[in-house]
XYZ file of C-alpha atoms in Angstrom:
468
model
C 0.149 -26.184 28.175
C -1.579 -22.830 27.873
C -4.742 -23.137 25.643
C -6.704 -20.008 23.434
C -9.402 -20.179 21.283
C -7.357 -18.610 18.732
C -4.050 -17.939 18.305
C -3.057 -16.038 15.471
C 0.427 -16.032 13.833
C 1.500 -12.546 12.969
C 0.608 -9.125 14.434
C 0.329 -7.405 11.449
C -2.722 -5.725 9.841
C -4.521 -8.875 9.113
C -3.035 -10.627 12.361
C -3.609 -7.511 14.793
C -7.187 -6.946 13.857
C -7.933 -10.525 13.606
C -6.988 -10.652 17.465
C -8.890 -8.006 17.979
C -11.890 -8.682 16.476
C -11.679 -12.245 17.610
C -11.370 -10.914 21.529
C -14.313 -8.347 21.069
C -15.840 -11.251 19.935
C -15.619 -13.477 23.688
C -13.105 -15.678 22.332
C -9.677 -16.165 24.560
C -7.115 -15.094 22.120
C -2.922 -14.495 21.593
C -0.910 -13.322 19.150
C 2.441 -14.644 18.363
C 4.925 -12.155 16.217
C 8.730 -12.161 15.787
C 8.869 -8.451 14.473
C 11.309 -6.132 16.043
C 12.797 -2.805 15.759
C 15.551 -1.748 17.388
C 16.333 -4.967 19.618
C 12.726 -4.962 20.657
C 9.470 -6.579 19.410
C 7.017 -4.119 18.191
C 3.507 -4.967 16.823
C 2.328 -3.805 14.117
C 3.924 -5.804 10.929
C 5.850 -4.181 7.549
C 2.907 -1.673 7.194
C 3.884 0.245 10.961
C 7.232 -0.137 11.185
C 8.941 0.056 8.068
C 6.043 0.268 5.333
C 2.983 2.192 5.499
C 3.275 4.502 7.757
C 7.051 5.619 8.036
C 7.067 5.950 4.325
C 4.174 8.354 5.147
C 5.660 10.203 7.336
C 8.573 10.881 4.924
C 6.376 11.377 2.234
C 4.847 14.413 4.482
C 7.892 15.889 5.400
C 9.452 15.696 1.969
C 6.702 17.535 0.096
C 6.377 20.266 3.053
C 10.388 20.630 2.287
C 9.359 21.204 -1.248
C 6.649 23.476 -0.223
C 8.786 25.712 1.756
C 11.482 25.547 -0.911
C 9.739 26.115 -4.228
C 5.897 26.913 -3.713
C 5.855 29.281 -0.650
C 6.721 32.283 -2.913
C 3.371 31.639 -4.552
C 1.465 32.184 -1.349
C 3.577 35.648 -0.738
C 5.771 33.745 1.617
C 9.066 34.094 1.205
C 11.785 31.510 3.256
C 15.840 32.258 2.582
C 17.944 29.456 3.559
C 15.954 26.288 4.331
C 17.614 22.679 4.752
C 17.073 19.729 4.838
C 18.112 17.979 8.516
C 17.787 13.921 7.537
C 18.327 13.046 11.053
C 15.717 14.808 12.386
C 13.437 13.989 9.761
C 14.226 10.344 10.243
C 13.448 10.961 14.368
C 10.445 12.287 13.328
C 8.956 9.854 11.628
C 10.751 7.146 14.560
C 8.303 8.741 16.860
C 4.991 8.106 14.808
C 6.063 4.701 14.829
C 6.461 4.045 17.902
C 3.063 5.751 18.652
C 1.241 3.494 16.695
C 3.057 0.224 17.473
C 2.608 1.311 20.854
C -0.855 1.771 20.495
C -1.401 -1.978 19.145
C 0.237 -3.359 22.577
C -2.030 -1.346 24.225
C -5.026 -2.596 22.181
C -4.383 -6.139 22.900
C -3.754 -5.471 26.613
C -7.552 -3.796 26.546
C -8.921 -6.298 24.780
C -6.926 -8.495 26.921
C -5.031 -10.470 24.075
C -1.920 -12.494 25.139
C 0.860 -11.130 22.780
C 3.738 -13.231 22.704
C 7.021 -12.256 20.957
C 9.105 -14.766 18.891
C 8.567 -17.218 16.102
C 4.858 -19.529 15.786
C 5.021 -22.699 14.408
C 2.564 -24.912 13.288
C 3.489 -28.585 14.898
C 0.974 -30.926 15.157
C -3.190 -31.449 15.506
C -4.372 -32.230 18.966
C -7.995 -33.021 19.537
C -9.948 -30.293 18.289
C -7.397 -28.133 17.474
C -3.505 -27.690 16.906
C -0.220 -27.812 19.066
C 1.950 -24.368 17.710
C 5.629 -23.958 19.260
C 4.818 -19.807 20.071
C 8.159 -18.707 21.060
C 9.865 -21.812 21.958
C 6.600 -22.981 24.232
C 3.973 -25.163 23.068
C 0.454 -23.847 23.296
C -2.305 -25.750 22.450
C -5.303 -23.827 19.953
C -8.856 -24.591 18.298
C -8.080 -22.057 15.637
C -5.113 -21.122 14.168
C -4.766 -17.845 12.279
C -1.932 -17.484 10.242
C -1.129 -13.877 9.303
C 2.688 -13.633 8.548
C 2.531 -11.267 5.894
C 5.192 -10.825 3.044
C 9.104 -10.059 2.146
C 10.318 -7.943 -0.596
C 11.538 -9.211 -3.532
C 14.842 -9.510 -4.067
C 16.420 -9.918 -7.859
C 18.086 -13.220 -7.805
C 21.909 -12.982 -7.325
C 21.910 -9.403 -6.102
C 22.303 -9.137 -2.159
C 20.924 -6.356 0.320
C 23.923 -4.372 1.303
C 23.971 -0.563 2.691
C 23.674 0.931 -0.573
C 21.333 -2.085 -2.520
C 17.973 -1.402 -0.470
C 14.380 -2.307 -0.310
C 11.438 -0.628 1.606
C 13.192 -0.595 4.916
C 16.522 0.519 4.020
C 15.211 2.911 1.745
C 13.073 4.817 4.857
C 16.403 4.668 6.778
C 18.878 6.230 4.517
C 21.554 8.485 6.513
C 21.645 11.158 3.694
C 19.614 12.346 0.997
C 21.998 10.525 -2.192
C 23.151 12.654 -5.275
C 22.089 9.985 -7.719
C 19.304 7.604 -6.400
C 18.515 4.457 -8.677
C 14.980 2.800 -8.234
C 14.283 -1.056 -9.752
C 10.205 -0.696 -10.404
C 7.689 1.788 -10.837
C 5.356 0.370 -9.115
C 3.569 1.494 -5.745
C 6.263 1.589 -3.194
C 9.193 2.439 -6.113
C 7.516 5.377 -6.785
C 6.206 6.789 -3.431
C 10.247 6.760 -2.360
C 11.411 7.882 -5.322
C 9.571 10.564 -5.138
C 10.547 11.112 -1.176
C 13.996 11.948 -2.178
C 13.424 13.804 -5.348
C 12.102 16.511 -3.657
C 14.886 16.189 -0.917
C 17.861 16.804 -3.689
C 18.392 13.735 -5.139
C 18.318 12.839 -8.950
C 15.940 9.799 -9.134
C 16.389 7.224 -11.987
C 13.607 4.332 -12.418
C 14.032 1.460 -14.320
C 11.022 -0.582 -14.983
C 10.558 -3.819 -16.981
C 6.733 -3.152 -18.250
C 5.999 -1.147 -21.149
C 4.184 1.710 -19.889
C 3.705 2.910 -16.277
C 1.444 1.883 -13.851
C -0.852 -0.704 -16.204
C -3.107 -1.890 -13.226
C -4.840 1.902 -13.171
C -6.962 3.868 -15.448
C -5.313 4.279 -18.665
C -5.975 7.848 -18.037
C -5.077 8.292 -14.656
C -1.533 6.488 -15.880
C -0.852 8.911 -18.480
C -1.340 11.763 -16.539
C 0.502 10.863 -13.214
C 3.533 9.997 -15.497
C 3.659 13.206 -17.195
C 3.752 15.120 -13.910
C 6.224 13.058 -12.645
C 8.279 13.131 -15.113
C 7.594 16.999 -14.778
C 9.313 16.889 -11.393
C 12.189 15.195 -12.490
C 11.940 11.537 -12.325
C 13.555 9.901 -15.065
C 11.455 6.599 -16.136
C 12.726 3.936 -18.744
C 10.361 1.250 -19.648
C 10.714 -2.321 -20.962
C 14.327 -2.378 -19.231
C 15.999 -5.479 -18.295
C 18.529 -5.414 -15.511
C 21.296 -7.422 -16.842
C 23.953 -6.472 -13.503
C 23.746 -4.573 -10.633
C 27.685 -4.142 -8.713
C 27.885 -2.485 -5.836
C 31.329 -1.439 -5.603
C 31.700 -0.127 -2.348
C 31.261 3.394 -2.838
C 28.390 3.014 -5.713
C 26.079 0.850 -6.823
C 26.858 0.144 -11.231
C 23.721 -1.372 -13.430
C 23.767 -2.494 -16.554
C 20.749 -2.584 -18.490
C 19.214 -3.366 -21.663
C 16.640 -0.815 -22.742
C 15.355 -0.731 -26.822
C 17.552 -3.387 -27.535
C 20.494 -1.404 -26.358
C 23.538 -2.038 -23.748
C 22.981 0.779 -20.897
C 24.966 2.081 -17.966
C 24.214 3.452 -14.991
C 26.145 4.301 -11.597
C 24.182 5.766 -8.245
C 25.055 6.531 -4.750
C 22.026 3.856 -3.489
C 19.434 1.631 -5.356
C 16.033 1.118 -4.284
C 15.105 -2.030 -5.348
C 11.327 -2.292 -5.547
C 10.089 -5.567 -7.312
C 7.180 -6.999 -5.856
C 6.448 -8.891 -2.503
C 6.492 -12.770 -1.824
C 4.693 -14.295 0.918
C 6.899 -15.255 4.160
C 5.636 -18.400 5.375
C 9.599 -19.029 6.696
C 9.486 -20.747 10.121
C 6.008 -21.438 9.592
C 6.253 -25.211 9.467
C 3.881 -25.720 6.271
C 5.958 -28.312 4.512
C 6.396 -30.434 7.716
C 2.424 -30.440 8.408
C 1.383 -30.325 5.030
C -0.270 -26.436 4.910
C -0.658 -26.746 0.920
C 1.178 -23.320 -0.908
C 0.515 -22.512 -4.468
C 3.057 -22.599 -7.448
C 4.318 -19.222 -5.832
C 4.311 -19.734 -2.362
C 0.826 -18.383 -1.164
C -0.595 -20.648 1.373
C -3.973 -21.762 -0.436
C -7.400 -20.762 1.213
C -11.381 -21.554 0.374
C -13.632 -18.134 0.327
C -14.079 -18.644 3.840
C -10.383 -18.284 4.141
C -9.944 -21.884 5.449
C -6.988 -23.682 4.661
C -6.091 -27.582 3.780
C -6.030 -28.088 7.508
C -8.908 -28.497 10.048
C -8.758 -25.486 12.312
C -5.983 -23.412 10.151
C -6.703 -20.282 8.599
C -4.975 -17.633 6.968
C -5.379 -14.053 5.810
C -3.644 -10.970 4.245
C -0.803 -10.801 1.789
C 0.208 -14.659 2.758
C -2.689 -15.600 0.852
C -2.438 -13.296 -1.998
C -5.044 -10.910 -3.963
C -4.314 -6.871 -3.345
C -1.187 -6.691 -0.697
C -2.576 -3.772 0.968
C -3.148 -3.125 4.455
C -6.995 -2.139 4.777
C -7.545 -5.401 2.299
C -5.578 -7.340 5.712
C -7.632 -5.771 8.079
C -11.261 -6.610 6.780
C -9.487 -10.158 6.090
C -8.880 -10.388 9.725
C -12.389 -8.931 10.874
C -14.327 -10.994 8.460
C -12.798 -14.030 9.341
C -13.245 -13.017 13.422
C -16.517 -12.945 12.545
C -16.916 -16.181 10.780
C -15.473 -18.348 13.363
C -18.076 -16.541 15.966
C -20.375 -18.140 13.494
C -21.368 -14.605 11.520
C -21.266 -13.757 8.281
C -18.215 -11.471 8.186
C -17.030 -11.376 4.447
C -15.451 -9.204 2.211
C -16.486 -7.233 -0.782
C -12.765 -7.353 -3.131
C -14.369 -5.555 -6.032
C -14.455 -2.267 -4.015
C -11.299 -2.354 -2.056
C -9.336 1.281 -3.009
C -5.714 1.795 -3.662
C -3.921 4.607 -3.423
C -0.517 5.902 -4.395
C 0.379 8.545 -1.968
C 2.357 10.444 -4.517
C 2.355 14.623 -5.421
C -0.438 14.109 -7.323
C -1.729 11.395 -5.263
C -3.352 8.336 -7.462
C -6.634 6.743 -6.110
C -9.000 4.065 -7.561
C -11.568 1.380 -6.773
C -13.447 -0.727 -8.948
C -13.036 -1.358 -12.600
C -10.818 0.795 -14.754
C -12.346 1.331 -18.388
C -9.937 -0.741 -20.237
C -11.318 -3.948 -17.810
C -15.082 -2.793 -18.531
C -14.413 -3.237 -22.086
C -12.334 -5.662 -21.809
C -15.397 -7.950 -19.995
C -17.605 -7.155 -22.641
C -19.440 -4.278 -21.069
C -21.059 -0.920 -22.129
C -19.830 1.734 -20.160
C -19.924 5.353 -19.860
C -17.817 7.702 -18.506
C -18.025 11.462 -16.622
C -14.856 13.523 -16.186
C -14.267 16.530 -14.021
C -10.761 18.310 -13.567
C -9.322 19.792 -10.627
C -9.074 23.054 -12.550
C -12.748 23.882 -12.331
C -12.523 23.453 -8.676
C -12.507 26.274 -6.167
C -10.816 24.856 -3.529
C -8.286 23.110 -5.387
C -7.698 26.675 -7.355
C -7.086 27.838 -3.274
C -4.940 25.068 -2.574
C -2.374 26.289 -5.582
C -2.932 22.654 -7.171
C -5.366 21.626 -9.971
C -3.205 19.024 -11.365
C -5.286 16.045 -12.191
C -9.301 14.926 -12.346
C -11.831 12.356 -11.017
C -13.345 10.109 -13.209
C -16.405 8.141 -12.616
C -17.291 4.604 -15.033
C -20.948 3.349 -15.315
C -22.777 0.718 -16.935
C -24.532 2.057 -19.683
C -27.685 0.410 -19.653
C -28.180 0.473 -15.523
C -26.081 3.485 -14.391
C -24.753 1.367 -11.662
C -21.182 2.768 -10.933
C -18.263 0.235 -11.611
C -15.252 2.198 -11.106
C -13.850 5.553 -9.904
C -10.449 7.050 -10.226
C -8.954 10.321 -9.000
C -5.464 11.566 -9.727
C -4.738 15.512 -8.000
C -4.639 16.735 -4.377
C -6.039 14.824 -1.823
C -7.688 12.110 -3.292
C -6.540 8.877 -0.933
C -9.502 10.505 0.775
C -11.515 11.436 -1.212
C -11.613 7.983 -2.569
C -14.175 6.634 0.408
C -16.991 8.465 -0.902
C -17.014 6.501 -4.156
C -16.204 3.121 -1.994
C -19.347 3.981 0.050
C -21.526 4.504 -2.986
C -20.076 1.380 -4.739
C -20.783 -0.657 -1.726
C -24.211 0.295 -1.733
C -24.888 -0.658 -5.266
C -25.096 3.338 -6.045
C -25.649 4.889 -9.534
C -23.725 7.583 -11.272
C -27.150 9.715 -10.730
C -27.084 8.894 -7.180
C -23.592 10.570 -6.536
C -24.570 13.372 -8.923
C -27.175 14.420 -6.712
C -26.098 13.917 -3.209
C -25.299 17.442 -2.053
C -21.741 18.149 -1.332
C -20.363 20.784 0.749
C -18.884 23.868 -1.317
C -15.887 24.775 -1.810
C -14.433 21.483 -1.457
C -12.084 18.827 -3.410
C -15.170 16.741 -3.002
C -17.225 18.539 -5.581
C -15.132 17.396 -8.442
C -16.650 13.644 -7.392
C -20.160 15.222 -7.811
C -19.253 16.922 -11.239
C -17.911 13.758 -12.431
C -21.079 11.942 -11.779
C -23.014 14.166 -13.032
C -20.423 14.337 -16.548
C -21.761 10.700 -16.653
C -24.941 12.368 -17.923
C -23.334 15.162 -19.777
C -24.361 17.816 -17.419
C -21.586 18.819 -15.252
C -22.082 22.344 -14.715
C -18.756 24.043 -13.852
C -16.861 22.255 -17.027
């Protein structure tokens, strides 16, 4: 039977990179996935083909719509009669796809990584290393990397159908829908919601926690739902869905929301719950791969599993299910196995929310500093002192920087306005380094830029921001 190295079990993120890295790295290396679109296998995992970036790509072409539409006038530029074509929008955003997907194939075949399409299965150990049925062949392996990813969440007794969605169905819809009803305000409920608000539809969300987005800044939270809300979205909190009927020609919910009976009816539901990990086909009950209480296959901080020679990474394990968290997985543990010290630093990883404003954070938010007993202090800058922003025609939002009282030593930063997925970085960088509120305040930063309002609200940590 053929023989690698490593063989790693997914060609996602975490699985892709891992190859990769592992390759660069002088190891002989394949990569077994069972994705496909359209009839054909294409690399890349949920995050290129139906996660990441096609929601991206719509998110782009919605808010340029919306642009065109509603804030071109602003700019003395004046547009009679746009539309909306979904079809082309949806080819579009086909074609970035299949650009990046692409490019992983070619990445492997550079790096010269076997990439085998079909199911991997973990079978049996074999000397030094493990027997895995790759796509109906045996191939024999010293390290096993298992990287298959995660499923949405469905609600138990409700059933995908062509107007009950999740991620992928809800990239794929033929027509923007009157009345659109999204299950969860959380990340990817949100981002989509907001896709097709600003195409036409009215956008509903039901969510079962209190208050929206909990996991950011208190802050941050407050403010992204009262712009949102601004746009249109219609949020209910502590909702339970007691039905959802899809009749055909609409989808009906019942809910209870403040102790009261609700009703609802929409064209197509978005339901956005969560993500479990798929280890289906995997094999882990038959060779004993030990899962947690909810399915996660369990891992050491070297990522090492119960099993000699078996790894795993990414959202199969748990933690942050985000790709860029995947892909350091996958280097770091490359890196291990070639007997470096790859690791990976989880208190700094940045999320984002790629939302009109966007939402961006890493680190602690203030309500976990005090909540772990420290002594913080805080600097906040708005986008409304900020030149370029002021150019842009959007001030909406701030950055706001945490740091330890006694030390200076920054713990958390989080933006809400224009731009800010990337403007994130620069705090990561700073963070990484072990960098103080006075060391961002005093790094030069190139005027006028969105950046400044990082600067200001370093220097706010000290109470001498000097354009608020």
């Amino acid at each position: 039977m053929d023989s690698y190295d490593v063989l790693v079990i997914g060609g996602g993120p975490a699985g892709y990179v891992a190859a990769i890295r592992a390759a660069q790295l002088g190891f002989r290396v394949a990569c077994v996935d069972a994705f496909e679109r359209n009839g054909k296998g294409s690399l890349g995992g949920t995050c290129l083909n139906v996660g990441c970036i096609p929601s991206k790509a719509l998110l782009d072409s919605s808010e340029k719509y919306e642009m065109i539409t509603h804030e071109a006038v602003e700019h003395g530029i004046v547009v009679q009669g746009a539309s909306i074509d979904v079809t082309r929008m949806h080819a579009r955003k086909d074609s970035v796809v299949d650009k990046l997907t692409g490019g992983v194939a070619f990445l492997f075949k550079k790096n010269k990584v076997t990439s085998i399409h079909g199911l991997g299965r973990l079978l049996r150990p074999e000397g030094e290393g493990w027997v895995v049925d790759a796509a109906g062949t045996e191939v024999l392996a010293k390290h096993v990397i298992v990287a298959t990813g995660s499923s949405p969440r469905a609600l138990p007794g409700v059933a995908w159908s062509e107007r009950i969605v999740e991620n992928t169905g809800a990239l794929t819809l033929p027509e923007v829908p009157a009345r659109l009803g999204v299950i969860g305000a959380g990340v990817i409920g949100v981002e989509l919601g907001s896709v097709w608000r600003r195409l036409g539809a009215q956008v509903t969300v039901l969510e079962a926690q209190p208050g929206f987005l909990p996991i950011a800044d208190a802050a941050v939270s407050k403010l992204a739902l009262r712009e949102f809300q601004k746009q249109g979205l219609d949020f209910h909190f502590s909702v339970r869905v007691d039905s959802i009927t899809d009749t055909g020609s609409s989808v009906k919910v019942s809910y209870t929301e403040k102790e009261q009976t609700m009703h609802a009816e929409f064209d197509r539901l978005i339901v956005s719950v969560g993500r479990v990990p798929h280890t289906a086909g995997l094999g882990a009950e038959a060779v004993g791969l030990a899962l947690d209480e909810r399915g996660f296959v369990k891992v050491d901080a070297h990522f090492a599993t119960n099993l000699k020679g078996v790894y795993a990474i990414g959202d199969v394990i748990g933690g942050a299910m985000l790709a860029h968290k995947a892909e350091d997985e996958g280097v770091a543990l490359a890196e291990q196995l070639a007997g470096q010290s790859g690791h990976v630093n989880y208190e700094t990883v940045p999320w984002v929310i790629y939302t009109t404003p966007e939402i961006a954070w890493a680190g602690l938010n203030e309500q976990e500093a005090v909540s772990r007993g420290l002594s913080v202090k805080t600097g906040q800058f708005p986008f409304t002192a900020n030149g370029r922003a002021l150019g842009h025609g959007d001030t909406r939002g701030f950055v706001k920087v945490i740091a330890d009282a006694a030390t200076d030593r920054i713990l958390g930063v989080h933006m809400v306005g224009p731009n800010v997925s990337e403007l994130i970085a620069e705090a990561v960088v700073i963070m990484e380094f072990g960098g103080s509120a006075e060391d961002l305040a005093r790094t030069v930063h190139a005027h006028p830029t969105l950046s400044e309002a990082v600067k200001e609200a370093a220097m706010a940590v000290g109470k001498r921001a000097i354009h608020a």
